[in-house]
Amino acid sequence: MTAHPPLRSYGRLKTRAIKPRQAALMETLLPGLRPPPGPFDPCTLMPTATGVWLEIGFGGGEHMAAQAGLHPDALIIGAEPFQNGVASALRHIDEAHLTNVRVLDGDARELMANLPDASLDRVFVLFPDPWPKARHHKRRVIQADSVADLARLLKPGGALRFASDVAHYVDWALALFLANPAFRWTAEDAAGWRNPPADHITTRYEEKRLGDVAPVFLDFVRV
């Protein structure tokens, strides 16, 4: 039987012309930030790193760059297929002179497949495409198989944060993470998911409030 590639979990790759400065960074800065093709140990990318973090779908890169600036000892790897977002992230990285960020301009699932077991200390999945139509739910990045892969990649005690302002996607993600015994939800009361975590960084995209509910934050620990 012929193997089929996974369904795309993202929409258009580009919506507008990339600004000249950002286009130049795509040519000069991005090649040196891309993770190597094929299986690799992320520790080799920054041997001095005290931890390895992954952001799946970093949008315009505001959160990723800000976290990298606050945690210079951590290696932060981001994956984003949307080219305008990648270009924006490169601008943030360049302006802040960040050396602890690596960027895959493609599908995060390709990156995850190349990482070894228990290689990540932290994962962020913040405001992913909700694919609101029922027939498109299968395209959501959070599925039973991706949750299982995240469980494989996170170290025991590692942290994962999912955030969304789409009620159905929040319910969807919570059910899938709770169904996997590798994850424990850390919320003890409603404030645990209604209030932004102390270390959360709000982005301009989040502030647009494009969903149908106030942002919900689900924090999990790898058991």
mmCIF file of N, CA, C and O in Angstrom, residues 6 13 18 28 34 37 45 107-108 121 129 190-191 198 204:
data_model
loop_
_atom_site.group_PDB
_atom_site.id
_atom_site.type_symbol
_atom_site.label_atom_id
_atom_site.label_comp_id
_atom_site.label_asym_id
_atom_site.label_seq_id
_atom_site.Cartn_x
_atom_site.Cartn_y
_atom_site.Cartn_z
ATOM 1 N N PRO A 6 0.981 13.100 5.688
ATOM 2 C CA PRO A 6 -0.069 13.591 6.582
ATOM 3 C C PRO A 6 -0.786 14.785 5.975
ATOM 4 O O PRO A 6 -0.204 15.540 5.180
ATOM 5 N N LEU A 13 0.630 29.373 2.401
ATOM 6 C CA LEU A 13 2.021 29.521 2.789
ATOM 7 C C LEU A 13 2.477 30.974 2.730
ATOM 8 O O LEU A 13 3.480 31.339 3.341
ATOM 9 N N ILE A 18 6.796 39.801 0.802
ATOM 10 C CA ILE A 18 7.649 39.963 1.975
ATOM 11 C C ILE A 18 8.498 41.220 1.808
ATOM 12 O O ILE A 18 9.043 41.475 0.735
ATOM 13 N N THR A 28 19.883 35.279 3.895
ATOM 14 C CA THR A 28 21.173 35.319 4.587
ATOM 15 C C THR A 28 21.148 34.679 5.974
ATOM 16 O O THR A 28 22.087 33.977 6.359
ATOM 17 N N ARG A 34 18.380 26.886 10.172
ATOM 18 C CA ARG A 34 17.592 25.677 9.920
ATOM 19 C C ARG A 34 18.218 24.471 10.616
ATOM 20 O O ARG A 34 19.436 24.268 10.564
ATOM 21 N N PRO A 37 18.795 18.369 8.090
ATOM 22 C CA PRO A 37 17.829 17.400 7.573
ATOM 23 C C PRO A 37 18.091 16.024 8.164
ATOM 24 O O PRO A 37 19.227 15.685 8.505
ATOM 25 N N LEU A 45 23.141 21.282 18.470
ATOM 26 C CA LEU A 45 22.968 22.614 17.891
ATOM 27 C C LEU A 45 23.443 23.708 18.845
ATOM 28 O O LEU A 45 23.804 24.799 18.412
ATOM 29 N N ASP A 107 6.734 22.176 8.067
ATOM 30 C CA ASP A 107 5.796 21.470 8.924
ATOM 31 C C ASP A 107 6.503 20.962 10.184
ATOM 32 O O ASP A 107 7.512 20.255 10.102
ATOM 33 N N ALA A 108 5.954 21.300 11.348
ATOM 34 C CA ALA A 108 6.560 20.875 12.615
ATOM 35 C C ALA A 108 6.623 19.368 12.734
ATOM 36 O O ALA A 108 7.514 18.827 13.407
ATOM 37 N N ASP A 121 12.483 19.694 26.645
ATOM 38 C CA ASP A 121 12.121 20.078 28.000
ATOM 39 C C ASP A 121 10.802 20.841 28.044
ATOM 40 O O ASP A 121 10.130 20.855 29.068
ATOM 41 N N ASP A 129 -4.022 27.000 14.051
ATOM 42 C CA ASP A 129 -5.161 27.109 13.137
ATOM 43 C C ASP A 129 -6.270 26.186 13.640
ATOM 44 O O ASP A 129 -6.067 24.982 13.770
ATOM 45 N N ALA A 190 -10.489 26.948 38.002
ATOM 46 C CA ALA A 190 -10.748 27.665 36.752
ATOM 47 C C ALA A 190 -9.670 28.697 36.443
ATOM 48 O O ALA A 190 -9.352 28.953 35.275
ATOM 49 N N ALA A 191 -9.102 29.290 37.489
ATOM 50 C CA ALA A 191 -8.047 30.276 37.256
ATOM 51 C C ALA A 191 -6.850 29.650 36.558
ATOM 52 O O ALA A 191 -6.098 30.342 35.858
ATOM 53 N N ALA A 198 2.028 33.003 34.371
ATOM 54 C CA ALA A 198 2.933 34.098 34.727
ATOM 55 C C ALA A 198 4.015 34.318 33.675
ATOM 56 O O ALA A 198 4.464 35.452 33.465
ATOM 57 N N ARG A 204 0.591 40.183 19.401
ATOM 58 C CA ARG A 204 -0.407 41.009 18.713
ATOM 59 C C ARG A 204 -1.519 40.148 18.141
ATOM 60 O O ARG A 204 -2.677 40.563 18.111
#
